Amino acid sequence: MIEVRELNKRYGRTTAVDNLTFSVRPGGVTGFLGPNGAGKSTTMRIVLGLDAADAGEALADGRRYTTIERPMHEVGALLDANAVHPGRSAYDHLLSLALTNGIGRSRVREVLEQVGLADVTRKRAGKFSLGMKQRLGLAGALLGDPAVLLLDEPVNGLDPDGVRWIRELLRSLAAEGRTVLVSSHLMSEMALTSDRLIVIGRGRLIADTSVRELEERF
Ligand code: ADP
Ligand code: ADP
């Protein structure tokens, strides 16, 4: 479960997150929808302990990752698909992540298979398309077999087959009982991907609804 309570964050004069409260339960895909600049990444970064809130709280399975290090088996994250060192192969990137996190090397092959990169494990990440980088980022998020997943715009750069693939993957991860929060700035995409929608704008909560409920009103 992810719990965000009265969260506030400013960068200088910009209010990125404005008294935001919501929770994400396990067992379904929750979409985090809002236009660019709405505060989605900032919220995720605070949950992950990569940025500090000015006020309020952000917890993943009851833990606050501001002071303790976040183990990969507790929370997996995809934040920026371009963050991988361009000179590294997909395999080496994941292996070093695995080794520094106490994860066995056999898991590297498993996640490469799972994200459809088994044939390009030796290729350098700098030569990857954006879609392949997203897959590699996702492999990193899945490496620790985490109970909670935060994925920031994972669909960006994927072709239609890739988009369909990721939808199914997200559903199966959620069906295993994981907590899955996926951000996007595309309403049409989120309606197809998610069971529940948390919509924000200018850092504030606009709507928190199940997709079925929303569809019934149309
Ligand atoms: P989203 O993920 O919804 O596109 P962000 O969380 O990235 O939104 O950004 C929210 C707001 O905070 C934007 O106005 C953005 O410019 C600003 N912002 C985000 N990160 C920083 C930062 N490190 N320094 C200054 N401003 C930032
Ligand atoms: P298998 O197909 O081998 O049963 P699964 O992918 O269903 O594997 O789940 C195996 C592992 O996934 C578990 O050992 C656990 O670490 C992780 N897992 C799945 N769901 C959860 C959950 N809700 N909370 C924590 N871990 C989970």
PDB file of N, CA, C and O and ligand atoms in Angstrom, residues 9-12 14-17 32-45 51 152-153 183-185 200 203, ligand 1:
ATOM      1  N   LYS A   9       5.269  20.154  -1.261  1.00  0.00           N
ATOM      2  CA  LYS A   9       6.653  20.336  -1.718  1.00  0.00           C
ATOM      3  C   LYS A   9       6.749  21.556  -2.624  1.00  0.00           C
ATOM      4  O   LYS A   9       5.986  21.691  -3.585  1.00  0.00           O
ATOM      5  N   ARG A  10       7.679  22.428  -2.321  1.00  0.00           N
ATOM      6  CA  ARG A  10       7.938  23.593  -3.175  1.00  0.00           C
ATOM      7  C   ARG A  10       9.377  23.552  -3.660  1.00  0.00           C
ATOM      8  O   ARG A  10      10.263  23.072  -2.959  1.00  0.00           O
ATOM      9  N   TYR A  11       9.583  24.048  -4.857  1.00  0.00           N
ATOM     10  CA  TYR A  11      10.940  24.296  -5.365  1.00  0.00           C
ATOM     11  C   TYR A  11      11.028  25.802  -5.573  1.00  0.00           C
ATOM     12  O   TYR A  11      10.437  26.310  -6.530  1.00  0.00           O
ATOM     13  N   GLY A  12      11.686  26.490  -4.686  1.00  0.00           N
ATOM     14  CA  GLY A  12      11.715  27.944  -4.781  1.00  0.00           C
ATOM     15  C   GLY A  12      10.302  28.491  -4.716  1.00  0.00           C
ATOM     16  O   GLY A  12       9.571  28.225  -3.762  1.00  0.00           O
ATOM     17  N   THR A  14       7.980  27.689  -6.932  1.00  0.00           N
ATOM     18  CA  THR A  14       7.046  26.747  -7.573  1.00  0.00           C
ATOM     19  C   THR A  14       6.481  25.769  -6.554  1.00  0.00           C
ATOM     20  O   THR A  14       7.246  25.100  -5.856  1.00  0.00           O
ATOM     21  N   THR A  15       5.169  25.689  -6.491  1.00  0.00           N
ATOM     22  CA  THR A  15       4.540  24.661  -5.664  1.00  0.00           C
ATOM     23  C   THR A  15       4.373  23.416  -6.524  1.00  0.00           C
ATOM     24  O   THR A  15       3.597  23.420  -7.472  1.00  0.00           O
ATOM     25  N   ALA A  16       5.120  22.382  -6.204  1.00  0.00           N
ATOM     26  CA  ALA A  16       5.063  21.151  -7.003  1.00  0.00           C
ATOM     27  C   ALA A  16       3.977  20.223  -6.488  1.00  0.00           C
ATOM     28  O   ALA A  16       3.280  19.573  -7.273  1.00  0.00           O
ATOM     29  N   VAL A  17       3.838  20.122  -5.160  1.00  0.00           N
ATOM     30  CA  VAL A  17       2.821  19.265  -4.542  1.00  0.00           C
ATOM     31  C   VAL A  17       2.123  20.096  -3.475  1.00  0.00           C
ATOM     32  O   VAL A  17       2.772  20.705  -2.632  1.00  0.00           O
ATOM     33  N   PHE A  32      -1.859   7.321 -12.175  1.00  0.00           N
ATOM     34  CA  PHE A  32      -1.581   8.624 -11.570  1.00  0.00           C
ATOM     35  C   PHE A  32      -1.522   9.591 -12.751  1.00  0.00           C
ATOM     36  O   PHE A  32      -0.544   9.634 -13.491  1.00  0.00           O
ATOM     37  N   LEU A  33      -2.645  10.307 -12.947  1.00  0.00           N
ATOM     38  CA  LEU A  33      -2.839  11.065 -14.179  1.00  0.00           C
ATOM     39  C   LEU A  33      -2.782  12.567 -13.921  1.00  0.00           C
ATOM     40  O   LEU A  33      -3.336  13.056 -12.930  1.00  0.00           O
ATOM     41  N   GLY A  34      -2.133  13.274 -14.812  1.00  0.00           N
ATOM     42  CA  GLY A  34      -2.093  14.732 -14.716  1.00  0.00           C
ATOM     43  C   GLY A  34      -1.202  15.272 -15.811  1.00  0.00           C
ATOM     44  O   GLY A  34      -0.318  14.560 -16.299  1.00  0.00           O
ATOM     45  N   PRO A  35      -1.431  16.534 -16.210  1.00  0.00           N
ATOM     46  CA  PRO A  35      -0.596  17.108 -17.273  1.00  0.00           C
ATOM     47  C   PRO A  35       0.861  17.236 -16.842  1.00  0.00           C
ATOM     48  O   PRO A  35       1.174  17.124 -15.657  1.00  0.00           O
ATOM     49  N   ASN A  36       1.743  17.467 -17.787  1.00  0.00           N
ATOM     50  CA  ASN A  36       3.147  17.677 -17.453  1.00  0.00           C
ATOM     51  C   ASN A  36       3.271  18.816 -16.451  1.00  0.00           C
ATOM     52  O   ASN A  36       2.596  19.834 -16.583  1.00  0.00           O
ATOM     53  N   GLY A  37       4.084  18.594 -15.431  1.00  0.00           N
ATOM     54  CA  GLY A  37       4.276  19.618 -14.413  1.00  0.00           C
ATOM     55  C   GLY A  37       3.276  19.556 -13.280  1.00  0.00           C
ATOM     56  O   GLY A  37       3.294  20.390 -12.373  1.00  0.00           O
ATOM     57  N   ALA A  38       2.390  18.538 -13.284  1.00  0.00           N
ATOM     58  CA  ALA A  38       1.329  18.450 -12.270  1.00  0.00           C
ATOM     59  C   ALA A  38       1.860  18.048 -10.892  1.00  0.00           C
ATOM     60  O   ALA A  38       1.186  18.268  -9.887  1.00  0.00           O
ATOM     61  N   GLY A  39       3.037  17.415 -10.864  1.00  0.00           N
ATOM     62  CA  GLY A  39       3.609  17.001  -9.584  1.00  0.00           C
ATOM     63  C   GLY A  39       3.692  15.499  -9.384  1.00  0.00           C
ATOM     64  O   GLY A  39       3.994  15.025  -8.291  1.00  0.00           O
ATOM     65  N   LYS A  40       3.485  14.735 -10.465  1.00  0.00           N
ATOM     66  CA  LYS A  40       3.491  13.276 -10.358  1.00  0.00           C
ATOM     67  C   LYS A  40       4.878  12.749  -9.981  1.00  0.00           C
ATOM     68  O   LYS A  40       5.025  11.967  -9.044  1.00  0.00           O
ATOM     69  N   SER A  41       5.892  13.181 -10.736  1.00  0.00           N
ATOM     70  CA  SER A  41       7.253  12.691 -10.462  1.00  0.00           C
ATOM     71  C   SER A  41       7.716  13.106  -9.078  1.00  0.00           C
ATOM     72  O   SER A  41       8.341  12.314  -8.366  1.00  0.00           O
ATOM     73  N   THR A  42       7.415  14.343  -8.709  1.00  0.00           N
ATOM     74  CA  THR A  42       7.834  14.816  -7.386  1.00  0.00           C
ATOM     75  C   THR A  42       7.229  13.948  -6.294  1.00  0.00           C
ATOM     76  O   THR A  42       7.929  13.522  -5.365  1.00  0.00           O
ATOM     77  N   THR A  43       5.938  13.643  -6.434  1.00  0.00           N
ATOM     78  CA  THR A  43       5.270  12.793  -5.438  1.00  0.00           C
ATOM     79  C   THR A  43       5.946  11.425  -5.370  1.00  0.00           C
ATOM     80  O   THR A  43       6.246  10.920  -4.280  1.00  0.00           O
ATOM     81  N   MET A  44       6.215  10.845  -6.542  1.00  0.00           N
ATOM     82  CA  MET A  44       6.858   9.527  -6.563  1.00  0.00           C
ATOM     83  C   MET A  44       8.243   9.585  -5.931  1.00  0.00           C
ATOM     84  O   MET A  44       8.634   8.704  -5.175  1.00  0.00           O
ATOM     85  N   ARG A  45       8.984  10.643  -6.259  1.00  0.00           N
ATOM     86  CA  ARG A  45      10.339  10.766  -5.718  1.00  0.00           C
ATOM     87  C   ARG A  45      10.323  10.870  -4.189  1.00  0.00           C
ATOM     88  O   ARG A  45      11.199  10.326  -3.521  1.00  0.00           O
ATOM     89  N   ASP A  51      13.622  12.524  -2.608  1.00  0.00           N
ATOM     90  CA  ASP A  51      13.435  13.952  -2.391  1.00  0.00           C
ATOM     91  C   ASP A  51      12.727  14.083  -1.042  1.00  0.00           C
ATOM     92  O   ASP A  51      12.044  13.157  -0.617  1.00  0.00           O
ATOM     93  N   ASP A 152       7.060   5.738 -13.487  1.00  0.00           N
ATOM     94  CA  ASP A 152       6.783   7.078 -13.981  1.00  0.00           C
ATOM     95  C   ASP A 152       6.791   7.081 -15.508  1.00  0.00           C
ATOM     96  O   ASP A 152       7.840   6.889 -16.121  1.00  0.00           O
ATOM     97  N   GLU A 153       5.628   7.252 -16.109  1.00  0.00           N
ATOM     98  CA  GLU A 153       5.459   7.308 -17.563  1.00  0.00           C
ATOM     99  C   GLU A 153       6.129   6.133 -18.293  1.00  0.00           C
ATOM    100  O   GLU A 153       6.896   6.337 -19.238  1.00  0.00           O
ATOM    101  N   SER A 183       2.282   6.410 -13.597  1.00  0.00           N
ATOM    102  CA  SER A 183       1.901   7.766 -13.989  1.00  0.00           C
ATOM    103  C   SER A 183       1.816   7.914 -15.497  1.00  0.00           C
ATOM    104  O   SER A 183       2.447   7.162 -16.253  1.00  0.00           O
ATOM    105  N   SER A 184       0.996   8.879 -15.917  1.00  0.00           N
ATOM    106  CA  SER A 184       0.898   9.228 -17.326  1.00  0.00           C
ATOM    107  C   SER A 184       0.251  10.600 -17.454  1.00  0.00           C
ATOM    108  O   SER A 184      -0.480  11.027 -16.572  1.00  0.00           O
ATOM    109  N   HIS A 185       0.529  11.288 -18.569  1.00  0.00           N
ATOM    110  CA  HIS A 185      -0.177  12.534 -18.842  1.00  0.00           C
ATOM    111  C   HIS A 185      -1.284  12.293 -19.877  1.00  0.00           C
ATOM    112  O   HIS A 185      -1.932  13.234 -20.315  1.00  0.00           O
ATOM    113  N   ILE A 200      -4.309  14.472 -10.733  1.00  0.00           N
ATOM    114  CA  ILE A 200      -3.831  15.690 -10.074  1.00  0.00           C
ATOM    115  C   ILE A 200      -3.554  16.790 -11.103  1.00  0.00           C
ATOM    116  O   ILE A 200      -3.323  16.533 -12.289  1.00  0.00           O
ATOM    117  N   GLY A 203      -0.326  20.097  -8.584  1.00  0.00           N
ATOM    118  CA  GLY A 203       0.022  19.533  -7.277  1.00  0.00           C
ATOM    119  C   GLY A 203      -1.154  19.150  -6.407  1.00  0.00           C
ATOM    120  O   GLY A 203      -0.968  18.620  -5.312  1.00  0.00           O
TER     121      GLY A 203
HETATM  122  P1  ADP B   1       5.042  15.833 -13.499  1.00  0.00           P
HETATM  123  O1  ADP B   1       5.786  14.622 -13.103  1.00  0.00           O
HETATM  124  O2  ADP B   1       3.581  15.730 -13.221  1.00  0.00           O
HETATM  125  O3  ADP B   1       5.320  16.265 -14.906  1.00  0.00           O
HETATM  126  P2  ADP B   1       6.881  17.212 -11.733  1.00  0.00           P
HETATM  127  O4  ADP B   1       6.703  16.597 -10.390  1.00  0.00           O
HETATM  128  O5  ADP B   1       8.030  16.793 -12.543  1.00  0.00           O
HETATM  129  O6  ADP B   1       5.524  17.038 -12.553  1.00  0.00           O
HETATM  130  O7  ADP B   1       6.959  18.794 -11.576  1.00  0.00           O
HETATM  131  C1  ADP B   1       6.065  19.555 -10.759  1.00  0.00           C
HETATM  132  C2  ADP B   1       6.530  20.990 -10.746  1.00  0.00           C
HETATM  133  O8  ADP B   1       7.724  21.102  -9.986  1.00  0.00           O
HETATM  134  C3  ADP B   1       6.850  21.572 -12.115  1.00  0.00           C
HETATM  135  O9  ADP B   1       6.497  22.926 -12.123  1.00  0.00           O
HETATM  136  C4  ADP B   1       8.342  21.393 -12.210  1.00  0.00           C
HETATM  137  O10 ADP B   1       8.903  22.359 -13.074  1.00  0.00           O
HETATM  138  C5  ADP B   1       8.779  21.606 -10.768  1.00  0.00           C
HETATM  139  N1  ADP B   1      10.001  20.856 -10.415  1.00  0.00           N
HETATM  140  C6  ADP B   1      10.105  19.507 -10.359  1.00  0.00           C
HETATM  141  N2  ADP B   1      11.342  19.158  -9.966  1.00  0.00           N
HETATM  142  C7  ADP B   1      12.033  20.299  -9.769  1.00  0.00           C
HETATM  143  C8  ADP B   1      13.356  20.605  -9.355  1.00  0.00           C
HETATM  144  N3  ADP B   1      14.235  19.651  -9.060  1.00  0.00           N
HETATM  145  N4  ADP B   1      13.713  21.909  -9.276  1.00  0.00           N
HETATM  146  C9  ADP B   1      12.825  22.874  -9.549  1.00  0.00           C
HETATM  147  N5  ADP B   1      11.574  22.658  -9.940  1.00  0.00           N
HETATM  148  C10 ADP B   1      11.170  21.399 -10.050  1.00  0.00           C
END
